[in-house]
CSV table of C-alpha atoms in Angstrom, one decimal:
chain,number,residue,atom,x,y,z
J,5,MET,CA,-16.7,73.1,39.0
J,6,PRO,CA,-18.8,74.7,36.3
J,7,LEU,CA,-19.3,78.4,36.6
J,8,HIS,CA,-22.8,79.6,36.9
J,9,VAL,CA,-23.8,82.4,34.5
J,10,PRO,CA,-27.2,84.0,35.5
J,11,PRO,CA,-29.6,84.4,32.6
J,12,ALA,CA,-29.8,87.9,31.2
J,13,PRO,CA,-33.2,89.6,31.0
J,14,ALA,CA,-34.8,88.7,27.6
J,15,PRO,CA,-35.2,92.3,26.6
J,16,ALA,CA,-31.5,93.0,27.1
J,17,LEU,CA,-30.6,90.1,24.9
J,18,ARG,CA,-33.1,91.1,22.3
J,19,SER,CA,-31.7,94.7,22.2
J,20,VAL,CA,-28.2,93.3,21.6
J,21,LEU,CA,-29.4,91.0,18.8
J,22,THR,CA,-31.2,93.9,17.2
J,23,ALA,CA,-28.1,96.1,17.4
J,24,LEU,CA,-26.0,93.3,15.9
J,25,ALA,CA,-28.5,93.0,13.0
J,26,SER,CA,-28.3,96.7,12.3
J,27,PRO,CA,-25.7,97.6,9.8
J,28,THR,CA,-25.8,101.2,11.1
J,29,ALA,CA,-25.2,100.2,14.8
J,30,VAL,CA,-22.2,98.0,13.8
J,31,SER,CA,-20.7,100.4,11.3
J,32,GLU,CA,-20.9,103.4,13.6
J,33,ALA,CA,-19.4,101.5,16.6
J,34,ARG,CA,-15.8,102.2,17.5
J,35,THR,CA,-15.0,98.6,17.2
J,36,PRO,CA,-13.0,97.8,14.1
J,37,SER,CA,-12.7,94.1,15.1
J,38,LEU,CA,-16.5,93.8,15.1
J,39,ARG,CA,-16.9,95.7,11.8
J,40,ASP,CA,-14.2,93.6,10.1
J,41,ALA,CA,-15.3,90.3,11.5
J,42,GLU,CA,-16.3,87.6,9.1
J,43,GLY,CA,-19.1,85.3,9.9
J,44,PRO,CA,-22.0,85.7,12.3
J,45,ALA,CA,-21.6,87.7,15.5
J,46,VAL,CA,-23.1,85.9,18.4
J,47,PRO,CA,-23.7,87.4,21.9
J,48,GLU,CA,-22.8,85.0,24.7
J,49,LEU,CA,-21.8,84.9,28.4
J,50,PRO,CA,-24.1,87.7,29.6
J,51,LEU,CA,-22.7,89.0,32.9
J,52,PRO,CA,-24.4,91.4,35.2
J,53,LEU,CA,-22.2,94.5,35.6
J,54,HIS,CA,-22.3,96.0,39.1
J,55,VAL,CA,-20.6,99.3,40.1
J,56,LEU,CA,-18.8,99.7,43.4
J,57,ASP,CA,-19.9,103.2,44.3
J,58,ARG,CA,-18.5,103.4,47.8
J,59,ILE,CA,-16.0,101.6,50.0
J,60,THR,CA,-16.0,102.3,53.7
J,61,PRO,CA,-12.8,102.2,55.8
J,62,GLU,CA,-14.1,98.9,57.2
J,63,GLY,CA,-14.2,97.5,53.6
J,64,ALA,CA,-18.0,97.3,53.4
J,65,SER,CA,-19.3,98.3,50.0
J,66,ALA,CA,-22.3,99.8,48.3
J,67,THR,CA,-22.9,98.4,44.8
J,68,ARG,CA,-25.6,98.9,42.2
J,69,LEU,CA,-26.5,97.0,39.0
J,70,ALA,CA,-25.4,99.2,36.0
J,71,GLY,CA,-26.2,96.9,33.1
J,72,TRP,CA,-25.5,93.5,31.4
J,73,ARG,CA,-22.4,92.9,29.3
J,74,PHE,CA,-22.4,90.3,26.5
J,75,LEU,CA,-19.2,89.1,24.9
J,76,ILE,CA,-19.6,89.1,21.1
J,77,ARG,CA,-18.1,86.0,19.5
J,78,CYS,CA,-17.2,85.6,15.8
J,79,GLY,CA,-15.8,82.2,15.1
J,80,ASP,CA,-13.6,80.9,17.8
J,81,ARG,CA,-13.0,84.2,19.7
J,82,ALA,CA,-14.7,87.1,21.3
J,83,VAL,CA,-14.0,90.2,19.2
J,84,ALA,CA,-16.0,92.8,21.1
J,85,ALA,CA,-18.6,93.3,23.9
J,86,ALA,CA,-22.1,94.8,24.0
J,87,GLU,CA,-23.5,96.6,27.0
J,88,THR,CA,-27.1,97.2,27.9
J,89,ARG,CA,-28.6,99.5,30.5
J,90,LEU,CA,-31.9,99.8,32.2
J,91,THR,CA,-34.0,102.8,31.0
J,92,ALA,CA,-37.5,104.0,31.9
J,93,ASP,CA,-38.8,101.8,29.1
J,94,GLY,CA,-36.8,98.7,30.1
J,95,TRP,CA,-33.5,97.2,29.0
J,96,ALA,CA,-31.9,98.8,26.0
J,97,PHE,CA,-28.7,98.4,24.0
J,98,SER,CA,-26.1,101.0,25.1
J,99,HIS,CA,-22.9,100.4,23.0
J,100,PHE,CA,-20.4,98.1,21.5
J,101,PHE,CA,-16.7,98.2,22.6
J,102,GLU,CA,-13.5,96.4,22.3
J,103,GLY,CA,-10.1,96.4,24.0
J,104,PRO,CA,-8.0,94.5,26.5
J,105,TYR,CA,-10.9,93.7,28.9
J,106,ILE,CA,-12.4,91.4,26.3
J,107,ALA,CA,-9.6,88.8,26.3
J,108,SER,CA,-9.0,89.4,30.0
J,109,THR,CA,-12.6,88.6,30.8
J,110,GLU,CA,-12.4,85.4,28.7
J,111,ARG,CA,-9.2,84.4,30.5
J,112,ALA,CA,-10.6,85.1,34.0
J,113,LEU,CA,-13.7,83.0,33.2
J,114,ARG,CA,-11.6,80.1,32.0
J,115,GLN,CA,-9.6,80.3,35.2
J,116,ALA,CA,-12.7,80.5,37.4
J,117,GLU,CA,-14.1,77.3,35.8
J,118,SER,CA,-11.3,75.3,37.5
J,119,THR,CA,-12.1,76.4,41.0
J,120,PRO,CA,-13.4,73.6,43.2
J,121,GLN,CA,-16.2,75.7,44.7
J,122,PRO,CA,-19.2,76.8,42.5
J,123,TYR,CA,-19.6,80.5,41.9
J,124,GLN,CA,-21.9,82.8,40.0
J,125,ALA,CA,-20.0,85.0,37.5
J,126,ARG,CA,-20.6,88.8,37.6
J,127,LEU,CA,-18.5,91.9,36.8
J,128,LEU,CA,-17.7,94.5,39.3
J,129,SER,CA,-16.4,97.9,38.2
J,130,VAL,CA,-14.5,100.2,40.6
J,131,PRO,CA,-14.6,103.6,38.8
J,132,GLY,CA,-12.5,105.4,41.3
J,133,LEU,CA,-9.6,103.1,40.3
J,134,TYR,CA,-10.4,102.5,36.7
J,135,MET,CA,-10.6,98.9,37.6
J,136,LEU,CA,-12.8,96.0,36.4
J,137,THR,CA,-13.0,92.7,38.2
J,138,LEU,CA,-14.6,89.3,37.6
J,139,TRP,CA,-16.8,88.9,40.8
J,140,LEU,CA,-17.2,85.3,41.8
J,141,HIS,CA,-20.3,85.4,44.0
J,142,GLY,CA,-20.9,82.4,46.3
J,143,ASP,CA,-24.7,82.4,46.0
J,144,CYS,CA,-25.2,80.6,42.7
J,145,ALA,CA,-29.0,80.7,43.0
J,146,SER,CA,-29.1,84.5,43.0
J,147,ASP,CA,-30.7,86.3,40.1
J,148,GLY,CA,-27.4,88.2,39.4
J,149,VAL,CA,-29.2,91.5,40.0
J,150,THR,CA,-29.2,91.7,43.7
J,151,GLY,CA,-26.7,91.2,46.5
J,152,HIS,CA,-23.4,92.8,47.6
J,153,PRO,CA,-20.0,91.3,47.6
J,154,ALA,CA,-19.8,88.8,50.5
J,155,ALA,CA,-16.5,88.6,52.5
J,156,THR,CA,-15.9,85.1,51.1
J,157,ASP,CA,-16.6,86.0,47.4
J,158,LEU,CA,-13.7,86.3,45.1
J,159,LEU,CA,-12.7,89.3,43.0
J,160,VAL,CA,-10.3,88.7,40.0
J,161,PRO,CA,-8.9,92.0,38.7
J,162,LEU,CA,-8.9,92.1,34.9
J,163,ALA,CA,-6.0,93.4,32.9
J,164,PRO,CA,-5.0,96.1,32.8
J,165,ALA,CA,-5.3,96.3,36.6
J,166,PRO,CA,-4.2,99.4,38.6
J,167,PRO,CA,-0.5,99.6,39.6
J,168,GLY,CA,0.3,97.3,42.5
J,169,ILE,CA,-2.7,95.0,42.0
J,170,ALA,CA,-2.0,91.8,40.1
J,171,ALA,CA,-4.3,91.0,37.3
J,172,HIS,CA,-5.9,87.5,37.2
J,173,ARG,CA,-5.0,86.8,40.8
J,174,PRO,CA,-8.1,85.9,42.9
J,175,HIS,CA,-8.6,87.9,46.1
J,176,ARG,CA,-11.2,87.3,48.8
J,177,VAL,CA,-13.5,90.4,49.1
J,178,ALA,CA,-12.5,90.7,52.8
J,179,GLU,CA,-8.8,91.0,51.8
J,180,LEU,CA,-9.1,93.2,48.7
J,181,LEU,CA,-11.7,95.8,49.7
J,182,PRO,CA,-9.7,97.2,52.6
J,183,VAL,CA,-6.7,97.6,50.2
J,184,LEU,CA,-8.9,99.4,47.7
J,185,THR,CA,-10.1,101.7,50.5
J,186,LEU,CA,-6.6,103.1,50.9
J,187,ARG,CA,-6.3,103.7,47.1
J,188,VAL,CA,-9.6,105.3,46.3
J,189,THR,CA,-9.3,109.0,47.0
J,190,PRO,CA,-12.4,110.9,48.2
J,191,PRO,CA,-13.6,113.6,45.8
J,192,THR,CA,-12.2,117.0,46.6
J,193,PRO,CA,-14.7,119.6,47.5
J,194,LEU,CA,-15.3,122.5,45.1
J,195,LEU,CA,-13.9,125.9,46.1
J,196,GLY,CA,-16.2,127.7,48.4
J,197,SER,CA,-18.1,124.5,49.4
J,198,PRO,CA,-18.0,123.4,53.0
J,199,ALA,CA,-15.6,120.6,53.9
J,200,PRO,CA,-17.3,117.3,54.8
J,201,ALA,CA,-17.9,116.9,58.6
């Protein structure tokens, strides 16, 4: 079943195209593969990037949209990614980056295309575990900006995944979030501050 990729906001795409056309933005980026790439660099597969700020003991979550991430393709492969963020003036280019999550994202998207059920592709970051997942959301008609992980949605941890969590193995949200709850440690209070009630 084809994977649904929500359209990115036009200003977010424009900001990435402007950055790609800027020799300064590309040369100052810490992305040797993008600087050294031959041929045109094309942004594709825009994915809304959500952040999982909190996991309750019941596995319920609070997420927020942090930006849109575009894979940057040169020739037949993605060599980097570009991230945009929402500012007071609208969507703006944030930065280019490279690393293992680029190839891992491509692999997870290819795997997801073979699922029998249609899903909308998103990214979900779990900062407390230094973990990034491909979030396969069941509501394909969603705008990609709103919504929280439903119990039946799938999360596919990208490599490198935290120890004990298999990368590229799909997990139902209802199964994975309670496991993550046990692994995310609450922030320790500062000395002299009252302990949480």
